[in-house]
Structures are given as structure tokens and as C-alpha cells.
């Protein structure tokens, strides 16, 4: 049991590292926001896991670790939705700063609907199953709720600050290729 859980956690950490590397290489400064969002979400989730362990006697199982690993995809997807909307607007001729400000409401709507699908799945699994699958559903559901909060209260403000202070009108800093940058000019 412990060896399997340890192997699952190690696999999750390796996967997280690869996702972080990809986001940094592809999205540059926005990838840094994604990594920070993952770190904040992970910190909040770990605090909840610790609290549930101490107060409710719940243990993290391999299924729960799997739910957490799946939630990494949910979180990264939220970042990608917002970033790609920004890039679309920049390709249409909007300034990076303006695109970061104006596209979030549409992106957040998409994020909420996608997260709602994960929450429904987690709720159904939690209600219809027993044992370890419930742990998967519980941690996936909690992580998905955290994603909504982190997307709204952390990701958006940080992206706007980066767009205003660090990117300016240099789309390459947010991962737009030379061809994408030419389209905007």
C-alpha cells in the first residue's frame, strides 16, 4: 500500500514537473503564472488534505492521489483557456494589455462550465461509489473548486499585471511566435 502510494505521488510530481516545463517553454511569462497558480492551488489543497486527515481521519490513498493528479489537468486547462483567448485577441490587433483585461470574462465563463463538468463527475462518482473511488472523487471535486477560486482571484490579476508591466507590446513574451507577432502588425 505505502509503496504504491509513494510511486503514485512520485509519478504525479514528475508529471507536474513536465507540465510546468511545457507551460514555461510554450507560454513564457504566462507559463510562469500557470506554475504559480498550480503552486497556490497545491498549497491550498494540501492544507485541506492535512485538515481532513487531522479532523476527519481521512487518509490520502492512491485513488485520492490520482484525483489530485487529474486536477492538475483541470487547473492547467483553465490557464490555457485564458491565455489562448488573449492570443486570439492579439492576433486580431488588440494590444496585449487590453486583451488581458477584456478577455477574462469570456474565458472565466468557459472555465466555470468546464469545471462544472468535472464537479458533476466528481459528485456522481462520490454518490454512486464506495471506498477508494470516493477518495478520487472527493479530491478531484475539492481541487476543481479551488481552481475556480485561484483562476478568479489569482490568475487573472497576475496576468493583467504581467501584461501591463512586463509584456508591453512584445507578444513574444507570452509565447506568440514570430509569425503570430507579424499578424498583429
mmCIF file of C-alpha atoms in Angstrom:
data_model
loop_
_atom_site.group_PDB
_atom_site.id
_atom_site.type_symbol
_atom_site.label_atom_id
_atom_site.label_comp_id
_atom_site.label_asym_id
_atom_site.label_seq_id
_atom_site.Cartn_x
_atom_site.Cartn_y
_atom_site.Cartn_z
ATOM 1 C CA UNK A 1 0.000 0.000 0.000
ATOM 2 C CA UNK A 2 2.571 2.595 1.057
ATOM 3 C CA UNK A 3 4.907 1.743 -1.838
ATOM 4 C CA UNK A 4 2.108 2.067 -4.357
ATOM 5 C CA UNK A 5 1.001 5.404 -2.904
ATOM 6 C CA UNK A 6 4.607 6.636 -2.897
ATOM 7 C CA UNK A 7 5.029 5.578 -6.555
ATOM 8 C CA UNK A 8 1.790 7.358 -7.457
ATOM 9 C CA UNK A 9 2.889 10.542 -5.718
ATOM 10 C CA UNK A 10 6.288 10.407 -7.434
ATOM 11 C CA UNK A 11 4.601 9.907 -10.810
ATOM 12 C CA UNK A 12 2.385 12.898 -10.059
ATOM 13 C CA UNK A 13 5.374 15.059 -9.151
ATOM 14 C CA UNK A 14 7.220 14.055 -12.335
ATOM 15 C CA UNK A 15 4.108 14.763 -14.392
ATOM 16 C CA UNK A 16 3.676 18.121 -12.668
ATOM 17 C CA UNK A 17 7.298 18.987 -13.462
ATOM 18 C CA UNK A 18 6.821 18.120 -17.132
ATOM 19 C CA UNK A 19 3.612 20.168 -17.308
ATOM 20 C CA UNK A 20 5.355 23.119 -15.654
ATOM 21 C CA UNK A 21 8.289 22.885 -18.071
ATOM 22 C CA UNK A 22 5.962 22.753 -21.074
ATOM 23 C CA UNK A 23 3.932 25.747 -19.853
ATOM 24 C CA UNK A 24 7.095 27.785 -19.297
ATOM 25 C CA UNK A 25 8.520 26.931 -22.709
ATOM 26 C CA UNK A 26 5.284 27.484 -24.623
ATOM 27 C CA UNK A 27 3.718 30.432 -22.807
ATOM 28 C CA UNK A 28 6.852 32.121 -21.415
ATOM 29 C CA UNK A 29 5.705 34.689 -18.809
ATOM 30 C CA UNK A 30 2.166 33.350 -18.811
ATOM 31 C CA UNK A 31 3.615 29.906 -18.151
ATOM 32 C CA UNK A 32 5.145 31.354 -15.009
ATOM 33 C CA UNK A 33 1.646 32.433 -13.949
ATOM 34 C CA UNK A 34 0.413 28.886 -14.614
ATOM 35 C CA UNK A 35 3.181 27.422 -12.457
ATOM 36 C CA UNK A 36 2.386 29.906 -9.674
ATOM 37 C CA UNK A 37 -1.335 29.082 -9.986
ATOM 38 C CA UNK A 38 -0.529 25.389 -9.643
ATOM 39 C CA UNK A 39 1.622 26.108 -6.593
ATOM 40 C CA UNK A 40 -1.120 28.127 -4.914
ATOM 41 C CA UNK A 41 -3.770 25.534 -5.746
ATOM 42 C CA UNK A 42 -1.486 22.790 -4.467
ATOM 43 C CA UNK A 43 -0.809 24.668 -1.240
ATOM 44 C CA UNK A 44 -4.498 25.211 -0.591
ATOM 45 C CA UNK A 45 -5.299 21.597 -1.459
ATOM 46 C CA UNK A 46 -2.516 20.286 0.767
ATOM 47 C CA UNK A 47 -3.842 22.389 3.656
ATOM 48 C CA UNK A 48 -7.295 20.916 3.147
ATOM 49 C CA UNK A 49 -5.874 17.383 2.926
ATOM 50 C CA UNK A 50 -3.960 17.924 6.168
ATOM 51 C CA UNK A 51 -7.050 19.323 7.867
ATOM 52 C CA UNK A 52 -9.240 16.448 6.645
ATOM 53 C CA UNK A 53 -6.614 13.990 7.850
ATOM 54 C CA UNK A 54 -6.406 15.514 11.290
ATOM 55 C CA UNK A 55 -10.050 16.454 11.894
ATOM 56 C CA UNK A 56 -11.924 13.826 9.923
ATOM 57 C CA UNK A 57 -9.426 10.961 9.966
ATOM 58 C CA UNK A 58 -9.268 10.768 6.172
ATOM 59 C CA UNK A 59 -6.125 9.315 4.662
ATOM 60 C CA UNK A 60 -4.702 10.107 1.253
ATOM 61 C CA UNK A 61 -4.922 6.944 -0.830
ATOM 62 C CA UNK A 62 -3.651 6.127 -4.300
ATOM 63 C CA UNK A 63 -7.117 6.925 -5.664
ATOM 64 C CA UNK A 64 -7.073 10.293 -3.912
ATOM 65 C CA UNK A 65 -3.600 10.999 -5.304
ATOM 66 C CA UNK A 66 -4.947 10.106 -8.753
ATOM 67 C CA UNK A 67 -7.772 12.619 -8.278
ATOM 68 C CA UNK A 68 -5.197 15.257 -7.402
ATOM 69 C CA UNK A 69 -3.116 14.375 -10.482
ATOM 70 C CA UNK A 70 -6.191 14.669 -12.711
ATOM 71 C CA UNK A 71 -6.917 18.042 -11.112
ATOM 72 C CA UNK A 72 -3.569 19.316 -12.419
ATOM 73 C CA UNK A 73 -5.027 18.968 -15.900
ATOM 74 C CA UNK A 74 -8.138 20.858 -14.811
ATOM 75 C CA UNK A 75 -6.019 23.730 -13.461
ATOM 76 C CA UNK A 76 -3.725 23.910 -16.487
ATOM 77 C CA UNK A 77 -6.730 23.826 -18.803
ATOM 78 C CA UNK A 78 -8.101 26.917 -17.059
ATOM 79 C CA UNK A 79 -4.850 28.753 -17.715
ATOM 80 C CA UNK A 80 -4.737 27.675 -21.343
ATOM 81 C CA UNK A 81 -8.316 28.823 -21.983
ATOM 82 C CA UNK A 82 -7.465 32.334 -20.784
ATOM 83 C CA UNK A 83 -4.071 32.502 -22.488
ATOM 84 C CA UNK A 84 -5.383 31.365 -25.854
ATOM 85 C CA UNK A 85 -8.167 33.954 -25.704
ATOM 86 C CA UNK A 86 -5.554 36.616 -25.073
ATOM 87 C CA UNK A 87 -3.504 35.388 -28.020
ATOM 88 C CA UNK A 88 -6.579 35.360 -30.292
ATOM 89 C CA UNK A 89 -7.315 38.973 -29.442
ATOM 90 C CA UNK A 90 -3.697 39.982 -30.005
ATOM 91 C CA UNK A 91 -3.811 38.299 -33.435
ATOM 92 C CA UNK A 92 -6.905 40.380 -34.191
ATOM 93 C CA UNK A 93 -4.930 43.519 -33.494
ATOM 94 C CA UNK A 94 -5.732 44.251 -29.866
ATOM 95 C CA UNK A 95 -2.906 45.306 -27.562
ATOM 96 C CA UNK A 96 -1.683 42.664 -25.112
ATOM 97 C CA UNK A 97 -2.688 44.816 -22.129
ATOM 98 C CA UNK A 98 -6.174 45.343 -23.497
ATOM 99 C CA UNK A 99 -6.569 41.679 -24.419
ATOM 100 C CA UNK A 100 -5.613 40.580 -20.900
ATOM 101 C CA UNK A 101 -8.231 42.918 -19.427
ATOM 102 C CA UNK A 102 -11.062 42.280 -21.854
ATOM 103 C CA UNK A 103 -10.925 38.541 -22.464
ATOM 104 C CA UNK A 104 -11.134 37.253 -18.914
ATOM 105 C CA UNK A 105 -14.911 37.355 -18.538
ATOM 106 C CA UNK A 106 -15.425 35.117 -21.566
ATOM 107 C CA UNK A 107 -12.559 32.862 -20.560
ATOM 108 C CA UNK A 108 -13.834 32.622 -16.989
ATOM 109 C CA UNK A 109 -17.260 31.600 -18.236
ATOM 110 C CA UNK A 110 -15.629 28.757 -20.176
ATOM 111 C CA UNK A 111 -13.512 27.829 -17.148
ATOM 112 C CA UNK A 112 -16.592 27.653 -14.909
ATOM 113 C CA UNK A 113 -18.507 25.483 -17.392
ATOM 114 C CA UNK A 114 -15.551 23.114 -17.829
ATOM 115 C CA UNK A 115 -15.039 22.928 -14.065
ATOM 116 C CA UNK A 116 -18.748 22.332 -13.597
ATOM 117 C CA UNK A 117 -18.437 19.217 -15.774
ATOM 118 C CA UNK A 118 -15.613 17.976 -13.504
ATOM 119 C CA UNK A 119 -17.643 18.795 -10.390
ATOM 120 C CA UNK A 120 -20.680 16.912 -11.687
ATOM 121 C CA UNK A 121 -18.487 13.911 -12.490
ATOM 122 C CA UNK A 122 -16.900 14.053 -9.051
ATOM 123 C CA UNK A 123 -20.294 14.362 -7.335
ATOM 124 C CA UNK A 124 -21.766 11.433 -9.274
ATOM 125 C CA UNK A 125 -18.734 9.266 -8.559
ATOM 126 C CA UNK A 126 -18.818 10.206 -4.891
ATOM 127 C CA UNK A 127 -22.529 9.377 -4.582
ATOM 128 C CA UNK A 128 -22.552 6.147 -6.581
ATOM 129 C CA UNK A 129 -19.329 4.520 -5.423
ATOM 130 C CA UNK A 130 -17.692 3.386 -2.233
ATOM 131 C CA UNK A 131 -14.196 3.023 -0.912
ATOM 132 C CA UNK A 132 -11.211 4.410 -2.716
ATOM 133 C CA UNK A 133 -13.123 5.744 -5.718
ATOM 134 C CA UNK A 134 -14.819 8.144 -3.314
ATOM 135 C CA UNK A 135 -11.361 9.470 -2.408
ATOM 136 C CA UNK A 136 -10.670 10.109 -6.090
ATOM 137 C CA UNK A 137 -13.976 11.952 -6.449
ATOM 138 C CA UNK A 138 -13.540 13.919 -3.220
ATOM 139 C CA UNK A 139 -10.089 15.263 -4.063
ATOM 140 C CA UNK A 140 -10.998 15.940 -7.695
ATOM 141 C CA UNK A 141 -14.047 17.921 -6.546
ATOM 142 C CA UNK A 142 -12.137 19.906 -3.946
ATOM 143 C CA UNK A 143 -9.322 20.685 -6.387
ATOM 144 C CA UNK A 144 -11.820 21.794 -9.020
ATOM 145 C CA UNK A 145 -13.451 24.238 -6.600
ATOM 146 C CA UNK A 146 -10.006 25.558 -5.717
ATOM 147 C CA UNK A 147 -9.301 26.019 -9.440
ATOM 148 C CA UNK A 148 -12.288 28.326 -9.834
ATOM 149 C CA UNK A 149 -11.158 30.475 -6.902
ATOM 150 C CA UNK A 150 -7.497 30.591 -7.966
ATOM 151 C CA UNK A 151 -8.456 31.421 -11.563
ATOM 152 C CA UNK A 152 -10.550 34.368 -10.454
ATOM 153 C CA UNK A 153 -8.590 35.740 -7.512
ATOM 154 C CA UNK A 154 -5.005 34.948 -8.553
ATOM 155 C CA UNK A 155 -4.560 34.070 -12.225
ATOM 156 C CA UNK A 156 -6.472 36.986 -13.707
ATOM 157 C CA UNK A 157 -4.906 39.755 -11.588
ATOM 158 C CA UNK A 158 -1.395 38.395 -12.117
ATOM 159 C CA UNK A 159 -1.856 38.072 -15.882
ATOM 160 C CA UNK A 160 -3.134 41.647 -16.068
ATOM 161 C CA UNK A 161 -0.141 42.930 -14.063
ATOM 162 C CA UNK A 162 2.299 40.979 -16.241
ATOM 163 C CA UNK A 163 0.610 42.207 -19.413
ATOM 164 C CA UNK A 164 0.872 45.815 -18.226
ATOM 165 C CA UNK A 165 4.311 45.785 -16.616
ATOM 166 C CA UNK A 166 6.405 43.100 -18.310
ATOM 167 C CA UNK A 167 4.944 42.298 -21.701
ATOM 168 C CA UNK A 168 4.049 45.718 -23.041
ATOM 169 C CA UNK A 169 3.597 45.223 -26.746
ATOM 170 C CA UNK A 170 6.044 42.352 -27.143
ATOM 171 C CA UNK A 171 3.808 39.327 -27.807
ATOM 172 C CA UNK A 172 6.833 37.005 -27.893
ATOM 173 C CA UNK A 173 6.982 37.357 -24.107
ATOM 174 C CA UNK A 174 3.668 35.492 -23.856
ATOM 175 C CA UNK A 175 4.712 32.742 -26.237
ATOM 176 C CA UNK A 176 3.491 34.167 -29.515
ATOM 177 C CA UNK A 177 5.754 33.079 -32.321
ATOM 178 C CA UNK A 178 7.358 35.352 -34.900
ATOM 179 C CA UNK A 179 4.538 34.552 -37.362
ATOM 180 C CA UNK A 180 1.883 35.368 -34.749
ATOM 181 C CA UNK A 181 3.638 38.648 -33.946
ATOM 182 C CA UNK A 182 3.702 39.618 -37.629
ATOM 183 C CA UNK A 183 -0.037 39.001 -37.950
ATOM 184 C CA UNK A 184 -0.629 41.581 -35.207
ATOM 185 C CA UNK A 185 1.323 44.286 -37.003
#
